[in-house]
């Protein structure tokens, strides 16, 4: 069963703009992770934020986590056409540590 | 390259046949996960292992699905009496022993049941 829900389901922007994707989840977690997937390929890990962290940066990526609202956001700044992909959040459940994914956001960056 | 390999990359089978997929993580991956993904959806959790122990199996998984990790290294996922609804991408991911570590995915096995 899925754990998280990403919003929006699809996002289309121009190169150079910022892209924001949101993730909501249901249970208590140890951490939340964001992944990227290009069509027909496996998922690639982008960033991990622990439950006691509120914000984390990695290059052009910024992730926030609000455990009181059970939500996270992924911001990609200065987007590039190569950022076109599906983005998924995944949560490590607090009790059993298994990793559950949301349905993803399909990002299209137009050159 | 994540170091996780899955074989075969593609499998076409007729309904009712059995299929087996293999996943080879790297030696540091104490945990191993199997997911199923259909077009436009996120990975759906199937099962995961801590070394050779299968710790959890999705309640949505029918009895036709079974997974093993006999020596805590490679893993196999078998589907018996395949149905058309089993057509999907099957993804394997390895993880180091800490749950605060990322998953490393293989490129998946795409199953088509005709």
Coordinates of N, CA and C in Angstrom, one line a residue:
Chain A
X1 N 0.8 -1.2 0.0 CA 0.0 0.0 0.0 C 0.9 1.2 0.0
X2 N 0.4 2.3 -0.6 CA 1.1 3.6 -0.6 C 1.1 4.3 0.7
X3 N 2.1 5.1 1.0 CA 2.1 5.8 2.2 C 1.9 7.3 1.9
X4 N 2.8 7.9 1.1 CA 2.7 9.3 0.8 C 1.8 9.6 -0.4
X5 N 1.5 10.9 -0.4 CA 0.8 11.4 -1.6 C 1.5 12.7 -2.0
X6 N 1.9 12.7 -3.3 CA 2.5 13.9 -3.8 C 1.5 14.8 -4.5
X7 N 1.9 16.1 -4.5 CA 1.0 17.1 -5.0 C 1.9 18.2 -5.6
X8 N 1.7 18.6 -6.9 CA 0.7 18.1 -7.8 C 1.0 16.8 -8.4
X9 N 0.1 16.2 -9.2 CA 0.4 15.0 -9.9 C 1.3 15.3 -11.1
X10 N 1.2 16.4 -11.7 CA 2.0 16.8 -12.8 C 2.3 18.3 -12.7
X11 N 3.4 18.7 -13.2 CA 3.9 20.1 -13.1 C 4.7 20.4 -14.4
X12 N 4.3 21.5 -15.0 CA 5.0 21.9 -16.2 C 5.5 23.3 -16.1
X13 N 6.8 23.5 -16.2 CA 7.4 24.9 -16.1 C 8.4 25.2 -17.1
X14 N 8.8 26.4 -17.2 CA 9.9 26.8 -18.2 C 11.2 26.7 -17.5
X15 N 12.2 26.4 -18.3 CA 13.6 26.3 -17.8 C 14.0 27.6 -17.1
X16 N 14.6 27.5 -16.0 CA 15.0 28.6 -15.2 C 14.1 28.9 -14.0
X17 N 12.8 28.4 -14.1 CA 11.9 28.6 -13.1 C 12.1 27.6 -11.9
X18 N 11.5 27.9 -10.8 CA 11.6 27.0 -9.6 C 10.4 26.0 -9.7
X19 N 10.7 24.8 -9.2 CA 9.6 23.8 -9.1 C 9.4 23.3 -7.7
X20 N 8.2 23.4 -7.2 CA 7.9 22.9 -5.9 C 6.9 21.7 -5.9
X21 N 7.3 20.7 -5.2 CA 6.5 19.5 -5.1 C 6.2 19.2 -3.6
X22 N 5.0 18.8 -3.3 CA 4.7 18.5 -1.9 C 4.4 17.0 -1.7
X23 N 4.6 16.6 -0.4 CA 4.3 15.2 -0.1 C 3.6 15.2 1.3
X24 N 2.6 14.4 1.4 CA 1.9 14.2 2.7 C 2.0 12.7 3.0
X25 N 2.0 12.4 4.3 CA 2.1 11.0 4.7 C 1.2 10.8 5.9
X26 N 1.1 9.5 6.3 CA 0.1 9.2 7.3 C 0.6 8.8 8.7
X27 N 1.8 8.1 8.7 CA 2.2 7.5 10.0 C 3.4 8.3 10.5
X28 N 3.9 7.9 11.7 CA 5.1 8.5 12.3 C 6.3 7.9 11.5
X29 N 7.3 8.7 11.3 CA 8.4 8.3 10.5 C 9.7 8.5 11.1
X30 N 10.7 7.8 10.7 CA 12.1 8.0 11.1 C 12.8 9.0 10.1
X31 N 12.5 8.9 8.8 CA 13.0 9.9 7.9 C 12.1 9.9 6.7
X32 N 12.3 10.9 5.8 CA 11.6 11.0 4.6 C 12.7 11.2 3.5
X33 N 12.5 10.6 2.4 CA 13.5 10.6 1.3 C 12.8 11.0 0.0
X34 N 13.5 11.7 -0.9 CA 13.0 12.1 -2.2 C 13.9 11.3 -3.2
X35 N 13.2 10.8 -4.3 CA 13.8 10.1 -5.3 C 13.3 10.7 -6.7
X36 N 14.2 10.4 -7.7 CA 13.9 10.8 -9.0 C 13.9 9.6 -9.9
X37 N 13.0 9.6 -10.9 CA 13.0 8.5 -11.8 C 12.8 9.0 -13.3
X38 N 13.7 8.6 -14.1 CA 13.6 8.9 -15.5 C 12.8 7.7 -16.1
X39 N 12.1 7.9 -17.2 CA 11.2 7.0 -17.8 C 11.9 5.6 -18.0
X40 N 11.3 4.6 -17.5 CA 11.8 3.2 -17.8 C 13.0 2.8 -17.0
X41 N 13.4 3.6 -16.1 CA 14.6 3.4 -15.3 C 14.3 3.2 -13.8
X42 N 15.3 2.8 -13.0 CA 15.1 2.7 -11.6 C 15.1 4.0 -10.9
X43 N 14.8 4.1 -9.7 CA 14.8 5.4 -8.9 C 16.2 5.7 -8.4
X44 N 16.4 7.0 -8.4 CA 17.7 7.5 -7.9 C 17.5 8.4 -6.7
X45 N 18.2 8.1 -5.7 CA 18.1 8.9 -4.4 C 18.6 10.3 -4.6
X46 N 17.8 11.3 -4.1 CA 18.2 12.7 -4.1 C 18.6 13.2 -2.8
X47 N 17.8 13.0 -1.8 CA 18.0 13.6 -0.5 C 17.2 12.9 0.6
X48 N 17.8 12.9 1.8 CA 17.1 12.3 3.0 C 17.1 13.3 4.1
X49 N 15.9 13.4 4.7 CA 15.8 14.3 5.8 C 15.2 13.5 7.0
X50 N 15.9 13.6 8.1 CA 15.5 12.9 9.3 C 14.3 13.5 10.0
X51 N 13.6 12.8 10.8 CA 12.4 13.3 11.5 C 12.7 14.5 12.4
X52 N 14.0 14.6 12.9 CA 14.3 15.7 13.8 C 14.9 16.9 13.1
X53 N 14.9 16.8 11.7 CA 15.4 17.9 10.9 C 14.2 18.7 10.3
X54 N 14.4 19.9 10.0 CA 13.3 20.7 9.4 C 13.6 21.2 8.0
X55 N 14.9 21.3 7.7 CA 15.2 21.7 6.3 C 16.6 21.2 6.0
X56 N 16.7 20.9 4.7 CA 18.0 20.4 4.2 C 18.2 20.8 2.8
X57 N 19.5 21.1 2.4 CA 19.8 21.5 1.1 C 20.8 20.6 0.5
X58 N 20.7 20.5 -0.9 CA 21.7 19.7 -1.6 C 21.8 20.3 -3.0
X59 N 22.8 21.1 -3.3 CA 22.9 21.7 -4.6 C 21.7 22.6 -4.9
X60 N 20.9 22.3 -6.0 CA 19.7 23.1 -6.3 C 18.5 22.6 -5.6
X61 N 18.6 21.6 -4.7 CA 17.5 21.0 -4.0 C 17.4 21.6 -2.6
X62 N 16.1 21.9 -2.2 CA 15.8 22.2 -0.9 C 14.6 21.4 -0.4
X63 N 14.8 20.8 0.7 CA 13.7 19.9 1.3 C 13.3 20.5 2.6
X64 N 12.0 20.5 2.9 CA 11.5 20.9 4.2 C 10.7 19.7 4.7
X65 N 10.6 19.6 6.1 CA 9.8 18.6 6.7 C 9.0 19.2 7.9
X66 N 7.8 19.0 7.9 CA 6.9 19.4 9.0 C 6.2 18.2 9.6
X67 N 6.8 17.6 10.6 CA 6.2 16.4 11.2 C 4.9 16.6 11.9
X68 N 4.6 17.9 12.3 CA 3.3 18.1 12.9 C 2.2 18.1 11.9
X69 N 2.5 18.4 10.7 CA 1.5 18.4 9.6 C 1.7 17.1 8.7
X70 N 2.7 16.3 9.0 CA 3.0 15.1 8.2 C 3.1 15.5 6.8
X71 N 4.0 16.5 6.5 CA 4.2 16.9 5.1 C 5.6 17.3 4.9
X72 N 6.0 17.3 3.6 CA 7.3 17.7 3.1 C 7.2 18.4 1.8
X73 N 8.2 19.2 1.5 CA 8.2 19.8 0.2 C 9.6 19.7 -0.4
X74 N 9.7 19.6 -1.7 CA 10.9 19.5 -2.5 C 10.9 20.7 -3.4
X75 N 11.9 21.6 -3.3 CA 12.1 22.7 -4.2 C 13.3 22.5 -5.1
X76 N 13.1 22.6 -6.4 CA 14.2 22.6 -7.3 C 14.3 24.0 -7.9
X77 N 15.5 24.6 -7.6 CA 15.7 26.0 -8.1 C 16.3 26.0 -9.5
X78 N 16.1 27.0 -10.2 CA 16.7 27.2 -11.5 C 16.7 26.0 -12.4
X79 N 15.5 25.5 -12.6 CA 15.3 24.2 -13.2 C 15.9 24.2 -14.6
X80 N 16.2 22.9 -15.0 CA 16.8 22.7 -16.3 C 16.0 21.6 -17.1
X81 N 16.1 21.6 -18.4 CA 15.4 20.6 -19.1 C 15.7 19.2 -18.6
X82 N 16.9 19.0 -18.2 CA 17.4 17.7 -17.7 C 16.7 17.3 -16.4
X83 N 16.0 18.2 -15.7 CA 15.3 17.8 -14.5 C 14.0 17.2 -14.8
X84 N 13.6 17.1 -16.1 CA 12.4 16.5 -16.4 C 12.4 15.0 -16.0
X85 N 11.5 14.6 -15.1 CA 11.4 13.3 -14.6 C 10.2 13.2 -13.6
X86 N 10.0 12.0 -13.1 CA 9.1 11.8 -12.0 C 9.8 11.9 -10.7
X87 N 9.2 12.5 -9.7 CA 9.8 12.7 -8.4 C 8.8 12.0 -7.3
X88 N 9.5 11.2 -6.5 CA 8.7 10.5 -5.5 C 9.2 10.8 -4.1
X89 N 8.3 10.8 -3.1 CA 8.8 10.9 -1.7 C 8.6 9.5 -1.1
X90 N 9.4 9.1 -0.2 CA 9.3 7.8 0.5 C 9.5 8.0 2.0
X91 N 8.8 7.3 2.8 CA 9.0 7.4 4.2 C 9.4 6.1 4.9
X92 N 10.3 6.3 5.8 CA 10.7 5.1 6.6 C 9.8 5.1 7.9
X93 N 9.0 4.1 7.9 CA 8.0 4.0 9.0 C 8.7 3.9 10.4
X94 N 8.2 4.6 11.4 CA 8.8 4.6 12.7 C 8.9 3.3 13.3
X95 N 7.8 2.5 13.1 CA 7.7 1.2 13.8 C 8.5 0.0 13.1
X96 N 8.3 0.0 11.8 CA 8.9 -1.2 11.2 C 10.0 -0.8 10.1
X97 N 10.2 0.4 9.9 CA 11.3 0.9 9.1 C 11.2 0.5 7.6
X98 N 10.1 0.0 7.2 CA 10.0 -0.3 5.8 C 9.8 1.0 5.0
X99 N 10.1 1.0 3.8 CA 10.1 2.3 3.0 C 8.9 2.2 2.0
X100 N 8.0 3.2 2.2 CA 6.8 3.3 1.3 C 6.8 4.6 0.5
X101 N 6.4 4.4 -0.7 CA 6.4 5.5 -1.7 C 5.0 6.1 -2.0
X102 N 5.1 7.4 -2.4 CA 3.9 8.0 -2.9 C 3.7 7.8 -4.4
X103 N 2.7 8.4 -5.0 CA 2.4 8.2 -6.4 C 3.2 9.0 -7.3
X104 N 3.9 10.1 -6.8 CA 4.8 10.8 -7.6 C 4.3 12.1 -8.2
X105 N 5.2 13.0 -8.6 CA 4.9 14.2 -9.4 C 5.7 14.1 -10.6
X106 N 5.0 14.2 -11.8 CA 5.6 14.2 -13.1 C 6.0 15.7 -13.4
X107 N 7.3 15.9 -13.4 CA 7.8 17.3 -13.7 C 8.3 17.4 -15.2
X108 N 7.8 18.4 -15.9 CA 8.3 18.6 -17.2 C 8.9 20.0 -17.2
X109 N 10.1 20.1 -17.7 CA 10.8 21.4 -17.8 C 11.0 21.7 -19.2
X110 N 10.4 22.8 -19.7 CA 10.4 23.1 -21.1 C 11.6 24.0 -21.4
X111 N 12.4 23.7 -22.4 CA 13.6 24.5 -22.7 C 13.2 25.8 -23.3
Chain B
X1 N 25.7 4.4 -11.4 CA 25.6 3.0 -11.2 C 25.4 2.7 -9.7
X2 N 24.3 2.1 -9.3 CA 24.1 1.8 -7.9 C 24.7 0.5 -7.5
X3 N 25.2 -0.3 -8.4 CA 25.7 -1.6 -8.0 C 24.7 -2.7 -7.9
X4 N 23.4 -2.3 -8.0 CA 22.4 -3.3 -7.8 C 21.9 -3.8 -9.2
X5 N 22.0 -5.0 -9.5 CA 21.7 -5.5 -10.8 C 20.4 -6.4 -10.7
X6 N 19.6 -6.4 -11.7 CA 18.4 -7.2 -11.8 C 18.4 -7.9 -13.1
X7 N 18.0 -9.2 -13.1 CA 17.9 -10.0 -14.3 C 16.6 -10.8 -14.2
X8 N 16.0 -11.0 -15.4 CA 16.3 -10.4 -16.7 C 15.8 -8.9 -16.7
X9 N 16.1 -8.2 -17.7 CA 15.6 -6.8 -17.8 C 14.1 -6.8 -18.3
X10 N 13.9 -7.8 -19.2 CA 12.5 -7.9 -19.7 C 12.1 -9.4 -19.7
X11 N 10.8 -9.6 -19.4 CA 10.3 -11.0 -19.4 C 8.9 -11.0 -20.0
X12 N 8.7 -11.8 -21.0 CA 7.4 -11.9 -21.6 C 6.9 -13.4 -21.3
X13 N 5.8 -13.6 -20.8 CA 5.3 -14.9 -20.5 C 3.8 -15.0 -20.7
X14 N 3.4 -16.2 -20.9 CA 2.0 -16.5 -21.1 C 1.3 -16.7 -19.8
X15 N 0.1 -16.3 -19.7 CA -0.7 -16.4 -18.5 C -0.7 -17.8 -18.0
X16 N -0.5 -18.0 -16.7 CA -0.5 -19.3 -16.1 C 0.9 -19.8 -15.9
X17 N 1.9 -19.2 -16.5 CA 3.3 -19.7 -16.4 C 3.9 -19.1 -15.1
X18 N 4.9 -19.7 -14.6 CA 5.7 -19.2 -13.5 C 6.9 -18.4 -14.0
X19 N 7.2 -17.4 -13.2 CA 8.4 -16.6 -13.6 C 9.2 -16.3 -12.3
X20 N 10.5 -16.2 -12.5 CA 11.4 -15.9 -11.4 C 12.3 -14.8 -11.8
X21 N 12.5 -13.8 -10.9 CA 13.4 -12.7 -11.1 C 14.5 -12.7 -10.1
X22 N 15.6 -12.2 -10.5 CA 16.8 -12.2 -9.5 C 17.3 -10.8 -9.3
X23 N 17.7 -10.5 -8.1 CA 18.3 -9.2 -7.7 C 19.6 -9.5 -7.0
X24 N 20.7 -8.8 -7.5 CA 22.0 -8.9 -6.8 C 22.4 -7.5 -6.3
X25 N 22.3 -7.3 -5.0 CA 22.7 -6.0 -4.4 C 24.2 -6.1 -4.1
X26 N 24.8 -5.0 -3.6 CA 26.2 -5.1 -3.2 C 26.3 -5.6 -1.8
X27 N 27.5 -6.0 -1.4 CA 27.6 -6.7 -0.1 C 27.2 -5.9 1.1
X28 N 27.3 -4.6 1.0 CA 27.0 -3.7 2.1 C 25.5 -3.6 2.4
X29 N 24.7 -4.1 1.5 CA 23.2 -4.0 1.6 C 22.6 -5.1 2.4
X30 N 22.5 -4.8 3.7 CA 21.9 -5.8 4.6 C 20.4 -5.9 4.3
X31 N 19.8 -4.8 4.0 CA 18.4 -4.8 3.7 C 18.1 -4.9 2.2
X32 N 17.1 -5.6 1.8 CA 16.8 -5.7 0.4 C 15.3 -5.6 0.3
X33 N 14.8 -4.7 -0.7 CA 13.4 -4.5 -0.9 C 13.0 -4.9 -2.3
X34 N 11.7 -5.4 -2.4 CA 11.1 -5.6 -3.7 C 9.8 -4.7 -3.8
X35 N 9.7 -4.0 -4.9 CA 8.6 -3.2 -5.2 C 8.0 -3.6 -6.6
X36 N 6.8 -3.2 -6.8 CA 6.1 -3.4 -8.1 C 5.6 -2.0 -8.5
X37 N 5.8 -1.7 -9.8 CA 5.4 -0.3 -10.3 C 4.7 -0.5 -11.6
X38 N 3.5 0.1 -11.7 CA 2.8 0.2 -12.9 C 2.9 1.6 -13.5
X39 N 2.5 1.7 -14.7 CA 2.7 3.0 -15.4 C 2.0 4.1 -14.7
X40 N 2.7 5.2 -14.5 CA 2.1 6.4 -13.9 C 1.9 6.3 -12.4
X41 N 2.4 5.2 -11.8 CA 2.2 5.0 -10.3 C 3.6 5.0 -9.6
X42 N 3.5 5.2 -8.3 CA 4.7 5.0 -7.5 C 5.0 3.5 -7.2
X43 N 6.2 3.2 -6.8 CA 6.6 1.9 -6.4 C 5.7 1.4 -5.3
X44 N 5.1 0.2 -5.4 CA 4.2 -0.4 -4.4 C 5.1 -1.4 -3.7
X45 N 5.1 -1.3 -2.4 CA 5.9 -2.2 -1.5 C 5.4 -3.6 -1.6
X46 N 6.3 -4.6 -1.8 CA 5.9 -6.0 -1.8 C 6.5 -6.7 -0.6
X47 N 7.8 -6.6 -0.4 CA 8.4 -7.3 0.8 C 9.8 -6.7 1.0
X48 N 10.3 -7.0 2.2 CA 11.7 -6.7 2.4 C 12.4 -7.6 3.4
X49 N 13.7 -7.7 3.2 CA 14.6 -8.6 4.0 C 15.6 -7.8 4.8
X50 N 15.9 -8.3 6.0 CA 17.1 -7.9 6.7 C 18.0 -9.1 6.7
X51 N 19.1 -9.1 6.0 CA 19.9 -10.2 5.7 C 19.0 -11.3 5.1
X52 N 19.0 -12.5 5.6 CA 18.2 -13.6 5.0 C 16.8 -13.6 5.6
X53 N 16.5 -12.8 6.6 CA 15.1 -12.9 7.2 C 14.1 -11.9 6.5
X54 N 13.0 -12.5 6.1 CA 11.9 -11.7 5.4 C 11.1 -11.1 6.6
X55 N 11.3 -9.8 6.7 CA 10.7 -9.1 7.9 C 9.2 -8.7 7.6
X56 N 8.9 -8.4 6.4 CA 7.5 -7.9 6.2 C 7.1 -8.3 4.8
X57 N 5.9 -8.6 4.6 CA 5.3 -8.9 3.3 C 4.0 -8.2 3.2
X58 N 3.8 -7.5 2.1 CA 2.6 -6.7 1.9 C 1.3 -7.6 2.0
X59 N 0.3 -7.1 2.7 CA -0.9 -7.9 2.8 C -1.7 -7.9 1.5
X60 N -1.3 -7.0 0.6 CA -1.9 -7.0 -0.8 C -1.3 -8.1 -1.7
X61 N -0.2 -8.7 -1.2 CA 0.5 -9.6 -2.1 C -0.2 -11.0 -2.0
X62 N -0.6 -11.5 -3.1 CA -1.2 -12.8 -3.1 C -0.3 -13.9 -2.8
X63 N -0.8 -15.1 -2.5 CA 0.0 -16.3 -2.2 C 0.8 -16.7 -3.4
X64 N 0.5 -16.2 -4.6 CA 1.2 -16.6 -5.8 C 2.6 -16.0 -5.8
X65 N 2.9 -15.0 -5.0 CA 4.2 -14.3 -4.9 C 5.0 -14.9 -3.7
X66 N 6.2 -15.2 -4.0 CA 7.1 -15.6 -2.9 C 8.5 -15.0 -3.2
X67 N 9.2 -14.7 -2.2 CA 10.5 -14.1 -2.3 C 11.5 -14.8 -1.3
X68 N 12.7 -14.9 -1.7 CA 13.7 -15.5 -0.9 C 15.0 -14.7 -0.9
X69 N 15.8 -14.9 0.1 CA 17.2 -14.3 0.1 C 18.0 -15.3 0.9
X70 N 18.3 -16.4 0.3 CA 18.8 -17.6 1.0 C 20.1 -17.4 1.8
X71 N 21.0 -16.6 1.4 CA 22.3 -16.4 2.1 C 22.5 -15.0 2.5
X72 N 21.4 -14.2 2.4 CA 21.6 -12.8 2.7 C 22.3 -12.0 1.7
X73 N 22.4 -12.6 0.5 CA 23.1 -11.8 -0.6 C 22.1 -11.5 -1.7
X74 N 22.0 -12.4 -2.7 CA 21.1 -12.1 -3.8 C 19.7 -12.5 -3.3
X75 N 18.7 -12.1 -4.1 CA 17.3 -12.4 -3.8 C 16.6 -12.8 -5.0
X76 N 15.6 -13.7 -4.9 CA 14.7 -14.0 -6.0 C 13.2 -13.7 -5.6
X77 N 12.5 -13.3 -6.6 CA 11.1 -13.1 -6.5 C 10.4 -14.0 -7.5
X78 N 9.5 -14.9 -7.1 CA 8.8 -15.8 -8.0 C 7.3 -15.5 -8.0
X79 N 6.8 -15.5 -9.2 CA 5.3 -15.4 -9.3 C 4.8 -16.6 -10.0
X80 N 3.9 -17.3 -9.3 CA 3.3 -18.5 -9.8 C 2.0 -18.2 -10.5
X81 N 1.7 -19.0 -11.5 CA 0.4 -18.9 -12.3 C 0.1 -17.5 -12.6
X82 N 1.0 -16.9 -13.4 CA 0.9 -15.4 -13.7 C -0.4 -15.1 -14.3
X83 N -0.8 -13.9 -14.0 CA -2.1 -13.3 -14.5 C -1.7 -12.0 -15.3
X84 N -2.6 -11.5 -16.1 CA -2.3 -10.3 -16.9 C -2.1 -9.1 -16.0
X85 N -2.8 -9.1 -14.8 CA -2.7 -8.0 -13.9 C -1.3 -8.0 -13.2
X86 N -0.5 -9.0 -13.4 CA 0.9 -9.0 -12.8 C 1.8 -8.2 -13.7
X87 N 1.4 -7.9 -14.9 CA 2.3 -7.1 -15.8 C 2.7 -5.8 -15.1
X88 N 3.9 -5.6 -15.0 CA 4.4 -4.4 -14.3 C 6.0 -4.4 -14.3
X89 N 6.5 -3.3 -13.8 CA 8.0 -3.3 -13.6 C 8.2 -3.7 -12.1
X90 N 9.1 -4.7 -11.9 CA 9.5 -5.2 -10.6 C 10.9 -4.6 -10.3
X91 N 10.9 -3.8 -9.2 CA 12.1 -3.1 -8.8 C 12.7 -3.7 -7.5
X92 N 14.0 -3.8 -7.5 CA 14.7 -4.3 -6.3 C 15.5 -3.1 -5.8
X93 N 15.7 -3.0 -4.5 CA 16.5 -2.0 -3.9 C 17.3 -2.5 -2.7
X94 N 18.5 -2.1 -2.6 CA 19.4 -2.5 -1.5 C 19.6 -1.3 -0.6
X95 N 19.8 -1.6 0.7 CA 20.0 -0.5 1.7 C 21.0 -1.0 2.7
X96 N 21.8 -0.1 3.2 CA 22.7 -0.5 4.3 C 21.9 -0.6 5.6
X97 N 22.5 -1.2 6.6 CA 21.8 -1.6 7.8 C 21.1 -0.5 8.5
X98 N 21.5 0.7 8.4 CA 20.8 1.9 9.1 C 19.6 2.3 8.3
X99 N 18.5 2.4 8.9 CA 17.3 2.9 8.2 C 17.4 4.3 7.8
X100 N 18.4 5.1 8.3 CA 18.7 6.4 7.8 C 19.7 6.4 6.7
X101 N 19.5 5.5 5.8 CA 20.4 5.5 4.6 C 19.5 5.3 3.4
X102 N 20.0 5.7 2.2 CA 19.1 5.7 1.1 C 19.0 4.3 0.5
X103 N 17.9 4.1 -0.3 CA 17.8 2.9 -1.1 C 18.5 3.0 -2.4
X104 N 19.1 1.9 -2.9 CA 19.8 1.9 -4.1 C 19.1 0.9 -5.0
X105 N 18.5 1.5 -6.1 CA 17.6 0.7 -6.9 C 18.4 0.1 -8.1
X106 N 18.0 -1.1 -8.5 CA 18.3 -1.6 -9.8 C 17.4 -1.0 -10.9
X107 N 17.7 -1.4 -12.1 CA 16.9 -0.8 -13.2 C 15.6 -1.6 -13.5
X108 N 15.4 -2.6 -12.7 CA 14.1 -3.3 -12.8 C 14.0 -4.4 -13.8
X109 N 13.0 -5.2 -13.6 CA 12.6 -6.3 -14.6 C 11.2 -5.9 -15.0
X110 N 11.0 -5.8 -16.3 CA 9.7 -5.5 -16.8 C 9.0 -6.8 -17.3
X111 N 7.9 -7.1 -16.6 CA 7.1 -8.3 -16.9 C 5.9 -8.0 -17.7
X112 N 5.8 -8.7 -18.8 CA 4.6 -8.7 -19.6 C 3.9 -10.0 -19.7
X113 N 2.7 -10.1 -19.2 CA 1.9 -11.4 -19.2 C 0.9 -11.3 -20.3
X114 N 1.0 -12.2 -21.3 CA 0.1 -12.2 -22.4 C -1.0 -13.2 -22.3

